[in-house]
mmCIF file of C-alpha atoms and ligand atoms in Angstrom:
data_model
loop_
_atom_site.group_PDB
_atom_site.id
_atom_site.type_symbol
_atom_site.label_atom_id
_atom_site.label_comp_id
_atom_site.label_asym_id
_atom_site.label_seq_id
_atom_site.Cartn_x
_atom_site.Cartn_y
_atom_site.Cartn_z
ATOM 1 C CA MET A 71 32.516 -20.718 8.504
ATOM 2 C CA ASP A 72 31.178 -22.623 11.503
ATOM 3 C CA CYS A 73 27.484 -22.929 10.628
ATOM 4 C CA ILE A 74 25.504 -25.919 11.910
ATOM 5 C CA PHE A 75 22.961 -25.749 9.079
ATOM 6 C CA CYS A 76 25.749 -25.672 6.444
ATOM 7 C CA LYS A 77 27.133 -28.822 8.101
ATOM 8 C CA ILE A 78 23.697 -30.463 7.926
ATOM 9 C CA ALA A 79 23.156 -29.366 4.310
ATOM 10 C CA THR A 80 26.570 -30.717 3.240
ATOM 11 C CA LYS A 81 26.130 -33.935 5.281
ATOM 12 C CA LYS A 82 29.079 -33.210 7.583
ATOM 13 C CA VAL A 83 26.500 -33.812 10.314
ATOM 14 C CA ASN A 84 24.346 -36.865 9.653
ATOM 15 C CA VAL A 85 20.628 -35.986 9.652
ATOM 16 C CA ALA A 86 17.908 -37.905 7.821
ATOM 17 C CA PRO A 87 16.129 -35.348 5.626
ATOM 18 C CA VAL A 88 12.336 -35.334 5.364
ATOM 19 C CA ILE A 89 12.659 -33.887 1.856
ATOM 20 C CA GLU A 90 15.765 -33.057 -0.153
ATOM 21 C CA THR A 91 16.199 -31.414 -3.543
ATOM 22 C CA ASP A 92 19.299 -30.079 -5.296
ATOM 23 C CA ASP A 93 18.958 -26.741 -3.516
ATOM 24 C CA VAL A 94 16.821 -27.262 -0.410
ATOM 25 C CA ILE A 95 16.767 -29.621 2.562
ATOM 26 C CA VAL A 96 13.949 -30.166 5.065
ATOM 27 C CA ILE A 97 14.825 -31.620 8.481
ATOM 28 C CA LYS A 98 13.138 -32.147 11.834
ATOM 29 C CA ASP A 99 13.758 -29.448 14.425
ATOM 30 C CA LEU A 100 15.945 -30.644 17.317
ATOM 31 C CA ASN A 101 13.668 -28.964 19.879
ATOM 32 C CA PRO A 102 10.147 -29.311 18.463
ATOM 33 C CA GLN A 103 7.485 -26.782 19.461
ATOM 34 C CA ALA A 104 4.658 -28.815 17.921
ATOM 35 C CA PRO A 105 4.088 -32.497 17.027
ATOM 36 C CA VAL A 106 5.394 -31.645 13.551
ATOM 37 C CA HIS A 107 8.181 -29.061 13.558
ATOM 38 C CA LEU A 108 10.356 -28.964 10.470
ATOM 39 C CA LEU A 109 13.052 -26.624 9.219
ATOM 40 C CA VAL A 110 13.203 -25.812 5.511
ATOM 41 C CA MET A 111 16.567 -24.408 4.475
ATOM 42 C CA PRO A 112 18.555 -23.699 1.338
ATOM 43 C CA LYS A 113 21.779 -25.677 1.014
ATOM 44 C CA ALA A 114 23.577 -22.435 0.200
ATOM 45 C CA HIS A 115 24.387 -20.163 3.114
ATOM 46 C CA TYR A 116 22.420 -16.932 3.533
ATOM 47 C CA ALA A 117 22.508 -15.382 6.994
ATOM 48 C CA SER A 118 18.827 -14.449 6.826
ATOM 49 C CA VAL A 119 15.995 -13.870 4.385
ATOM 50 C CA LEU A 120 17.319 -10.312 4.038
ATOM 51 C CA ASP A 121 20.438 -11.677 2.321
ATOM 52 C CA CYS A 122 18.715 -13.961 -0.166
ATOM 53 C CA LYS A 123 17.820 -12.131 -3.361
ATOM 54 C CA ASP A 124 17.194 -15.398 -5.208
ATOM 55 C CA ALA A 125 13.427 -15.480 -5.801
ATOM 56 C CA LYS A 126 13.642 -18.939 -7.401
ATOM 57 C CA LEU A 127 15.336 -20.315 -4.304
ATOM 58 C CA LEU A 128 12.721 -18.738 -2.013
ATOM 59 C CA ALA A 129 10.027 -20.328 -4.186
ATOM 60 C CA ALA A 130 11.869 -23.660 -3.978
ATOM 61 C CA MET A 131 11.742 -23.381 -0.166
ATOM 62 C CA MET A 132 7.976 -22.854 -0.320
ATOM 63 C CA GLU A 133 7.591 -25.817 -2.665
ATOM 64 C CA ALA A 134 9.674 -28.030 -0.361
ATOM 65 C CA ALA A 135 7.602 -26.932 2.646
ATOM 66 C CA ILE A 136 4.374 -27.824 0.848
ATOM 67 C CA ALA A 137 5.809 -31.178 -0.263
ATOM 68 C CA ALA A 138 6.847 -31.921 3.340
ATOM 69 C CA ALA A 139 3.391 -30.962 4.666
ATOM 70 C CA LYS A 140 1.827 -33.363 2.163
ATOM 71 C CA LYS A 141 4.359 -36.102 2.917
ATOM 72 C CA LEU A 142 3.603 -35.884 6.649
ATOM 73 C CA LYS A 143 -0.141 -35.526 5.913
ATOM 74 C CA VAL A 144 -0.636 -32.254 7.750
ATOM 75 C CA ASP A 145 -1.664 -30.319 4.641
ATOM 76 C CA GLU A 146 -5.413 -30.802 5.040
ATOM 77 C CA LYS A 147 -5.631 -29.985 8.747
ATOM 78 C CA GLY A 148 -3.164 -27.150 8.303
ATOM 79 C CA PHE A 149 0.233 -25.833 9.209
ATOM 80 C CA ARG A 150 2.119 -22.611 9.804
ATOM 81 C CA LEU A 151 5.255 -21.312 8.059
ATOM 82 C CA VAL A 152 7.496 -18.846 9.905
ATOM 83 C CA ILE A 153 10.800 -17.160 9.054
ATOM 84 C CA ASN A 154 12.331 -15.530 12.135
ATOM 85 C CA THR A 155 14.626 -12.697 11.109
ATOM 86 C CA ASN A 156 17.321 -11.014 13.205
ATOM 87 C CA ASP A 157 17.188 -10.397 16.945
ATOM 88 C CA GLU A 158 13.681 -9.068 17.507
ATOM 89 C CA GLY A 159 12.375 -11.612 15.019
ATOM 90 C CA GLY A 160 13.713 -14.332 17.304
ATOM 91 C CA GLN A 161 16.356 -15.683 14.933
ATOM 92 C CA THR A 162 18.994 -17.765 16.732
ATOM 93 C CA VAL A 163 20.635 -19.659 13.856
ATOM 94 C CA PHE A 164 21.938 -17.304 11.186
ATOM 95 C CA HIS A 165 21.468 -19.566 8.171
ATOM 96 C CA LEU A 166 18.174 -18.837 6.415
ATOM 97 C CA HIS A 167 15.464 -21.298 7.406
ATOM 98 C CA MET A 168 11.695 -21.510 7.535
ATOM 99 C CA HIS A 169 9.817 -23.291 10.319
ATOM 100 C CA LEU A 170 6.889 -25.556 9.450
ATOM 101 C CA LEU A 171 4.677 -26.121 12.503
ATOM 102 C CA ALA A 172 1.705 -28.477 12.562
ATOM 103 C CA GLY A 173 -0.029 -31.275 14.410
ATOM 104 C CA ARG A 174 -1.835 -29.189 17.019
ATOM 105 C CA PRO A 175 -4.069 -26.149 16.913
ATOM 106 C CA LEU A 176 -1.750 -23.160 16.569
ATOM 107 C CA THR A 177 -3.126 -20.151 18.382
ATOM 108 C CA GLY A 178 -4.741 -17.511 16.212
ATOM 109 C CA ARG A 179 -2.354 -14.752 17.185
ATOM 110 C CA LEU A 180 1.296 -14.553 16.238
ATOM 111 C CA GLY A 181 3.990 -14.378 18.906
HETATM 112 P P1 AMP B 267 15.424 -19.698 14.850
HETATM 113 O O1 AMP B 267 15.219 -19.308 16.287
HETATM 114 O O2 AMP B 267 14.319 -19.281 13.947
HETATM 115 O O3 AMP B 267 16.788 -19.266 14.346
HETATM 116 O O4 AMP B 267 15.369 -21.280 14.827
HETATM 117 C C1 AMP B 267 16.468 -22.098 15.007
HETATM 118 C C2 AMP B 267 15.902 -23.486 15.195
HETATM 119 O O5 AMP B 267 16.914 -24.417 14.910
HETATM 120 C C3 AMP B 267 15.412 -23.785 16.609
HETATM 121 O O6 AMP B 267 14.041 -24.168 16.559
HETATM 122 C C4 AMP B 267 16.312 -24.944 17.057
HETATM 123 O O7 AMP B 267 15.613 -25.883 17.843
HETATM 124 C C5 AMP B 267 16.770 -25.523 15.743
HETATM 125 N N1 AMP B 267 18.050 -26.200 15.730
HETATM 126 C C6 AMP B 267 19.225 -25.742 16.208
HETATM 127 N N2 AMP B 267 20.211 -26.630 15.981
HETATM 128 C C7 AMP B 267 19.643 -27.675 15.320
HETATM 129 C C8 AMP B 267 20.113 -28.916 14.803
HETATM 130 N N3 AMP B 267 21.397 -29.261 14.924
HETATM 131 N N4 AMP B 267 19.242 -29.735 14.193
HETATM 132 C C9 AMP B 267 17.942 -29.395 14.085
HETATM 133 N N5 AMP B 267 17.432 -28.237 14.541
HETATM 134 C C10 AMP B 267 18.255 -27.399 15.161
HETATM 135 ZN ZN1 ZN B 268 25.127 -21.885 6.855
#
């Protein structure tokens, strides 16, 4: 399967991870929408959050996001976590991932 995030997770494409565990990798977004814009993804391929029934893995993604926020020292000021899902959700890469946005005031409304 030709999936860019699988290639990143398996190191076929060389990206320096912000955080890495056995199951999850956190990288910088290629096209950042905020001073801090990270992507938190499982190493295993799931097309979207709809396909991942693994509650432990979803929790591991949350833990990795929090660890990354602390590592980059945006935890106190705050950050936003977003999972875009399918077309109207704005998903463009169909390998489950969560955005972590921080480093500027994020507007109060979503979208
Ligand atoms: P989404 O629209 O939620 O599917 O988000 C996909 C995100 O992946 C976008 O913010 C892209 O900028 C980002 N992206 C796409 N390709 C790469 C890549 N090779 N490395 C890092 N981020 C990427
Ligand atoms: Zn994939």
